XYZ file of C-alpha atoms in Angstrom:
432
model
C -0.293 -0.073 0.059
C 1.296 3.444 -1.141
C 2.482 5.602 2.009
C 1.135 8.938 1.330
C 2.379 11.816 3.271
C 1.122 15.112 3.933
C 1.783 18.534 5.971
C -1.161 19.596 8.177
C -1.294 23.090 8.858
C -3.718 24.235 11.337
C -3.163 28.194 11.640
C -5.085 29.527 14.997
C -5.074 33.113 16.383
C -1.896 32.571 18.622
C -0.608 29.504 17.604
C 0.188 27.414 14.517
C 0.489 23.762 14.654
C 2.094 21.534 11.912
C 2.025 17.910 11.586
C 4.051 15.962 9.159
C 2.748 12.038 8.544
C 0.508 9.646 7.015
C -1.741 6.461 7.377
C 0.096 3.251 6.580
C -2.532 0.389 7.081
C -4.337 1.185 10.611
C -1.683 3.297 11.766
C -1.182 7.257 11.448
C 2.563 7.708 11.539
C 3.456 11.110 12.830
C 7.049 11.902 11.286
C 7.392 15.494 12.970
C 5.546 18.177 14.127
C 6.003 21.801 15.405
C 3.959 24.153 17.210
C 4.976 28.049 16.265
C 3.927 31.573 17.228
C 1.465 32.782 14.940
C 2.605 36.113 13.658
C 0.334 39.022 15.027
C -2.078 40.133 12.576
C -1.359 37.820 9.944
C -4.616 35.961 10.352
C -8.197 37.077 11.965
C -11.397 35.034 12.260
C -9.761 32.426 10.112
C -9.036 34.926 7.180
C -5.494 35.424 5.993
C -4.449 38.923 6.293
C -0.655 38.905 5.476
C 0.049 35.431 3.764
C 3.645 36.849 3.299
C 4.759 36.673 7.081
C 3.036 33.417 7.223
C 4.951 32.093 4.190
C 8.027 33.099 5.799
C 7.426 31.571 9.316
C 6.244 28.418 7.923
C 9.192 28.013 5.659
C 11.402 28.560 8.793
C 9.596 26.045 10.752
C 9.638 23.466 7.800
C 13.506 23.778 7.432
C 14.497 23.787 11.452
C 11.945 20.568 11.828
C 13.223 18.520 8.930
C 9.631 18.522 7.385
C 9.917 18.195 3.380
C 6.637 16.843 2.287
C 5.051 18.716 -0.801
C 1.174 18.066 -0.159
C -0.354 20.315 2.041
C -3.790 19.915 4.149
C -4.925 23.464 5.274
C -7.561 23.510 8.418
C -9.942 26.382 7.762
C -12.048 28.252 10.304
C -13.970 31.261 10.930
C -17.608 32.805 11.610
C -18.078 33.418 7.834
C -18.361 29.608 7.168
C -22.037 28.628 7.242
C -23.317 25.290 7.480
C -26.697 23.886 7.284
C -28.476 20.563 7.805
C -31.545 19.822 5.548
C -33.625 16.757 4.918
C -34.917 15.836 1.251
C -36.247 12.829 -0.424
C -33.843 10.319 -1.044
C -32.238 10.441 -4.562
C -29.622 9.124 -6.313
C -26.297 10.957 -6.123
C -26.753 12.801 -9.675
C -30.435 13.607 -8.878
C -29.417 14.914 -5.299
C -26.588 17.374 -6.498
C -29.344 18.847 -9.161
C -31.637 19.213 -6.557
C -29.284 20.869 -4.131
C -28.133 22.976 -6.910
C -31.236 24.670 -7.562
C -32.647 24.973 -4.102
C -29.124 25.750 -1.934
C -29.946 29.479 -2.157
C -33.039 29.272 0.097
C -31.265 27.792 2.995
C -28.418 30.453 3.066
C -28.772 33.989 3.868
C -25.986 35.259 1.647
C -25.617 35.290 -2.151
C -23.997 32.101 -2.944
C -22.276 33.514 -6.053
C -19.405 34.788 -3.796
C -19.350 31.406 -1.767
C -18.014 27.865 -2.657
C -20.655 25.637 -1.516
C -20.546 22.033 -1.193
C -22.812 18.991 0.623
C -22.216 15.751 2.023
C -25.004 13.145 2.337
C -25.505 12.174 6.491
C -28.102 9.575 7.171
C -31.229 8.086 5.819
C -34.663 7.716 7.730
C -38.257 5.964 7.016
C -40.894 7.857 7.779
C -44.884 7.541 6.952
C -44.382 10.031 3.940
C -41.294 7.834 2.407
C -37.320 7.497 2.558
C -35.328 10.950 3.311
C -31.930 11.580 3.840
C -30.327 14.324 5.690
C -27.591 16.476 3.749
C -25.082 18.952 5.198
C -24.725 22.086 3.252
C -21.549 24.244 3.525
C -20.655 27.645 2.111
C -17.193 29.132 2.554
C -16.336 32.653 1.187
C -14.242 32.294 -2.106
C -12.049 34.744 -0.934
C -11.269 33.129 2.226
C -9.932 29.935 0.214
C -8.261 31.728 -2.333
C -5.813 32.960 0.360
C -4.956 29.680 1.741
C -4.446 28.744 -2.275
C -2.179 31.767 -2.433
C -0.251 30.714 0.668
C 0.496 27.419 -0.741
C 1.582 28.555 -4.092
C 3.823 31.062 -1.995
C 5.452 28.086 -0.458
C 5.667 26.183 -3.612
C 3.779 23.484 -2.413
C 0.434 21.803 -3.508
C -2.842 21.674 -1.709
C -4.513 18.560 -1.439
C -7.525 19.561 0.809
C -8.863 22.418 2.611
C -10.705 21.078 5.834
C -12.671 22.061 8.419
C -11.802 21.871 12.157
C -15.129 19.862 13.272
C -14.393 17.629 10.652
C -10.709 16.973 11.642
C -11.902 16.182 15.198
C -14.170 13.833 13.399
C -11.913 11.768 11.655
C -9.564 11.866 14.693
C -12.115 10.002 16.677
C -13.676 7.791 14.235
C -10.926 7.059 11.710
C -12.293 4.098 10.226
C -15.198 6.039 8.501
C -12.668 8.062 6.405
C -10.370 5.501 5.421
C -10.543 3.165 2.426
C -13.110 5.459 0.650
C -15.571 4.510 3.530
C -17.301 7.876 3.779
C -20.503 6.912 4.837
C -21.553 7.660 8.366
C -23.865 5.048 8.249
C -21.149 2.480 8.122
C -19.434 4.222 11.066
C -17.786 1.251 12.811
C -17.618 2.426 16.437
C -21.329 1.596 17.781
C -20.808 3.889 21.089
C -23.116 3.312 23.906
C -22.944 6.951 24.893
C -25.832 8.645 23.170
C -24.215 12.052 23.276
C -20.574 13.082 23.591
C -19.739 16.885 23.575
C -16.293 17.924 22.761
C -14.791 21.230 23.807
C -12.243 22.826 21.727
C -11.026 25.550 23.861
C -8.989 28.261 22.260
C -7.772 31.732 22.914
C -10.565 33.690 21.147
C -13.471 30.761 21.037
C -14.653 27.590 22.357
C -15.854 25.281 19.478
C -18.389 22.680 20.584
C -18.946 19.842 18.782
C -21.722 16.775 19.634
C -21.579 13.417 18.698
C -24.041 10.672 18.805
C -23.384 6.963 18.120
C -20.160 8.217 16.364
C -21.976 10.751 14.070
C -21.170 14.646 14.446
C -24.731 15.784 15.212
C -24.112 19.825 16.396
C -21.369 22.114 16.072
C -21.159 25.812 17.232
C -18.878 28.199 18.103
C -18.790 30.573 21.531
C -16.948 33.468 20.939
C -15.244 33.396 24.420
C -11.916 31.606 25.274
C -8.984 31.432 27.366
C -8.159 35.011 26.142
C -11.195 36.148 28.435
C -9.880 34.100 31.722
C -6.473 35.670 31.031
C -7.845 39.032 30.857
C -10.175 38.591 33.929
C -7.362 37.521 36.014
C -4.865 40.093 34.860
C -7.679 43.065 35.884
C -8.361 41.082 39.138
C -4.348 41.343 39.756
C -4.215 44.915 38.821
C -7.226 45.973 40.651
C -5.355 44.514 43.886
C -1.841 46.181 42.942
C -0.324 43.165 42.041
C 1.732 41.507 39.496
C 1.648 38.067 40.944
C 0.470 36.503 37.778
C 2.864 35.473 34.870
C 1.239 34.744 31.894
C 2.012 33.273 28.333
C -0.128 32.533 25.096
C -2.014 29.383 24.462
C -4.459 28.822 21.771
C -6.551 26.114 19.763
C -8.465 26.274 16.811
C -11.761 27.257 15.805
C -14.357 24.409 14.831
C -16.929 25.194 12.107
C -17.838 22.514 9.386
C -16.770 20.038 6.933
C -13.705 19.699 3.864
C -14.441 22.477 1.549
C -11.651 22.069 -1.061
C -9.769 18.995 -2.468
C -7.475 19.159 -5.357
C -8.577 15.579 -6.674
C -11.924 14.762 -7.525
C -13.934 13.491 -4.718
C -15.042 9.950 -4.967
C -18.483 10.480 -3.084
C -19.245 13.655 -2.712
C -20.628 15.987 -5.372
C -19.309 19.787 -6.043
C -21.953 21.840 -6.776
C -19.967 24.475 -7.997
C -17.620 22.891 -10.515
C -14.815 23.259 -8.374
C -12.653 20.608 -6.876
C -14.177 20.439 -3.246
C -15.189 17.671 -0.850
C -17.289 17.833 2.326
C -16.309 14.763 4.663
C -18.415 15.268 7.907
C -21.550 16.352 9.159
C -21.151 19.351 11.568
C -24.319 21.426 12.388
C -27.367 20.715 14.067
C -30.582 21.745 11.953
C -31.345 25.521 12.436
C -34.714 25.964 13.626
C -36.161 29.411 13.132
C -37.492 30.038 16.798
C -37.719 33.532 18.114
C -36.122 32.357 21.303
C -33.000 31.290 19.344
C -32.406 34.337 17.024
C -29.839 36.069 19.103
C -27.905 32.730 20.080
C -27.732 30.706 16.341
C -27.792 34.131 14.020
C -28.634 33.159 10.347
C -25.855 35.317 8.886
C -21.631 34.873 8.939
C -20.382 37.959 11.117
C -17.483 40.235 9.785
C -14.331 40.905 10.976
C -15.545 44.095 12.515
C -18.498 42.226 14.534
C -16.419 39.638 15.405
C -13.916 41.859 16.761
C -16.605 43.905 18.497
C -17.620 40.866 20.791
C -14.131 40.273 21.960
C -11.984 41.619 24.851
C -8.920 43.635 23.861
C -5.887 41.310 23.240
C -3.102 41.335 25.747
C -0.381 43.014 24.150
C 2.274 43.294 26.840
C 4.636 40.123 26.401
C 5.570 40.464 29.923
C 2.088 40.618 31.273
C 0.532 37.668 29.644
C -1.084 34.502 31.361
C -0.277 30.910 30.313
C -3.072 28.120 30.792
C -0.487 25.987 32.897
C -0.272 29.131 35.254
C -4.016 29.108 36.313
C -4.792 26.583 39.152
C -8.329 26.113 39.387
C -7.911 24.010 42.698
C -6.020 26.747 44.220
C -8.454 28.023 47.058
C -7.072 31.516 46.260
C -7.462 31.708 42.465
C -10.604 29.945 42.150
C -12.774 32.381 43.537
C -10.956 35.001 41.492
C -11.901 33.045 38.237
C -15.122 31.375 39.462
C -17.436 34.485 38.198
C -15.610 34.364 34.465
C -15.649 30.831 34.126
C -19.064 30.293 35.411
C -20.163 32.843 32.659
C -18.636 30.998 30.037
C -20.031 27.531 31.253
C -23.380 29.175 31.281
C -23.284 30.089 27.825
C -22.121 26.687 26.800
C -25.648 25.240 28.564
C -27.288 26.947 26.328
C -25.526 24.901 23.207
C -26.341 21.826 25.322
C -30.034 22.774 26.121
C -30.407 23.442 22.209
C -28.959 20.171 21.495
C -30.598 17.852 24.062
C -34.223 19.443 23.178
C -33.810 18.199 19.630
C -32.011 15.061 20.149
C -34.773 12.750 20.569
C -33.492 11.527 23.997
C -30.023 11.124 23.042
C -28.833 13.709 25.540
C -25.170 14.650 26.385
C -23.704 12.250 28.693
C -19.726 12.866 28.448
C -17.675 15.900 27.894
C -14.218 16.013 26.470
C -11.731 18.719 26.579
C -8.842 19.673 24.117
C -7.249 22.953 22.833
C -4.367 25.286 24.372
C -6.971 26.500 26.959
C -7.754 23.050 28.407
C -4.561 22.979 30.013
C -6.091 25.095 33.053
C -5.307 22.884 36.087
C -8.392 21.266 37.424
C -10.434 22.395 34.578
C -11.667 18.967 34.016
C -13.091 18.503 37.615
C -14.581 21.970 37.757
C -16.500 21.412 34.542
C -17.638 18.321 35.691
C -18.798 19.463 39.005
C -20.477 22.270 37.403
C -22.641 20.484 34.918
C -22.818 16.948 36.792
C -21.565 15.214 33.483
C -18.291 13.069 33.144
C -15.731 15.273 32.076
C -12.190 14.265 30.869
C -9.601 15.140 28.555
C -9.347 14.259 24.751
C -6.284 12.203 23.880
C -4.900 9.812 21.471
C -6.440 6.745 23.607
C -9.913 8.297 22.592
C -9.596 7.092 19.073
C -12.287 4.608 18.379
C -11.396 1.219 16.449
C -8.313 -0.817 15.654
C -6.221 2.687 14.923
C -2.850 3.447 16.477
C -1.361 6.915 16.255
C 2.663 6.735 16.432
C 5.057 9.426 16.635
C 8.539 8.807 14.754
C 10.220 11.893 15.762
C 12.705 13.001 18.425
C 11.167 15.382 20.167
C 10.023 14.636 23.739
C 6.755 16.454 24.575
C 4.636 14.938 22.036
C 2.060 13.872 24.591
C 2.066 17.181 26.090
C 1.396 18.818 22.784
C -1.593 16.422 22.140
C -4.269 18.951 23.128
C -2.941 21.686 20.614
C -2.378 18.796 17.737
C -5.891 16.980 17.667
C -7.504 18.842 14.614
C -3.949 18.715 12.573
C -3.466 15.167 13.443
C -7.158 14.320 12.618
C -6.468 15.880 9.294
C -3.851 13.672 8.063
C -6.620 10.319 8.501
C -7.328 9.907 4.787
């Protein structure tokens, strides 16, 4: 079997994660990886602002870490990416493509002429009215994709795929569904006893919320709060007491959205509606429902850069006055009371996502929570969240991969396991 190697790149707001490797039989072999600082003002809300400076730091990272591959896998994020889940009568692949090509616009609040749109069939259901299929639709701004293509060209490398974080997480947890051209979620080999698993990707600016039921990604949303909010809160608390006792540093995690939206080679099962070489590999969003009480929580429009920025607090600019996730100890009796209001506010917002899913899940309520991302490295966070929700909570690691599948690191670095929370999405993208 041919051993295909890829360079997976996940550009976060504060850290960029690079993983070089590929799948051989039932093993993902990671040849090398790197975690580097994302240049300031080079990316915002998943959109590349300065591809030249990114080009320079990526080239340096490739050289310093002996990463010599040619084929790139980019992970793309952002609030401008829109997903919908719709249900239509079951049809052949050709008929399905035609139906969606003519009807897709009604599901999106934007002009699709400036978007790349793709779809993926999820699962079939039989009703008294006949057989229906749920389909995930995804729309991504053409300009956002073009910037990643431009970056790849400047690196003199070839894009194989542009993927979405939630899809990479799906691949990481349930790899056998995405190997050997097995793209059907109905054939997912992991028959899980847990009806609902919520996975929180705790990043610097945002928290991605993905909910899986029986191995299928059912729901995904983003909360525009992250570790940055806790860092600022703690910093301000220290300043109000005239103290500089907290020593901070930056941590970040990626932002989750939907499925794969760019593929250089023609997809084998998913159909492209625009004539572009695209592929969506994973379901991600719960069906949008137009209820007035949900209108503010789940807006039917993408946020602009300015709108997204307006919802966030000011970045911590002083490198000598920044907080590192590992500096925060929620088990510390002095620190926990200071941070509790900020953490509880974020957890209350997350509860709204959980409630939204639970009321529409047909009884498959969330029974487990998994944590990853740089912000998950707060000491005691796992226990704090478990006590807050009364739901079993643990950290997402390579041991959570389902089925007879192994992940092996072949490089020489000694901190690979410690870096796992930041590498999940980049590792998942390699599973193909």
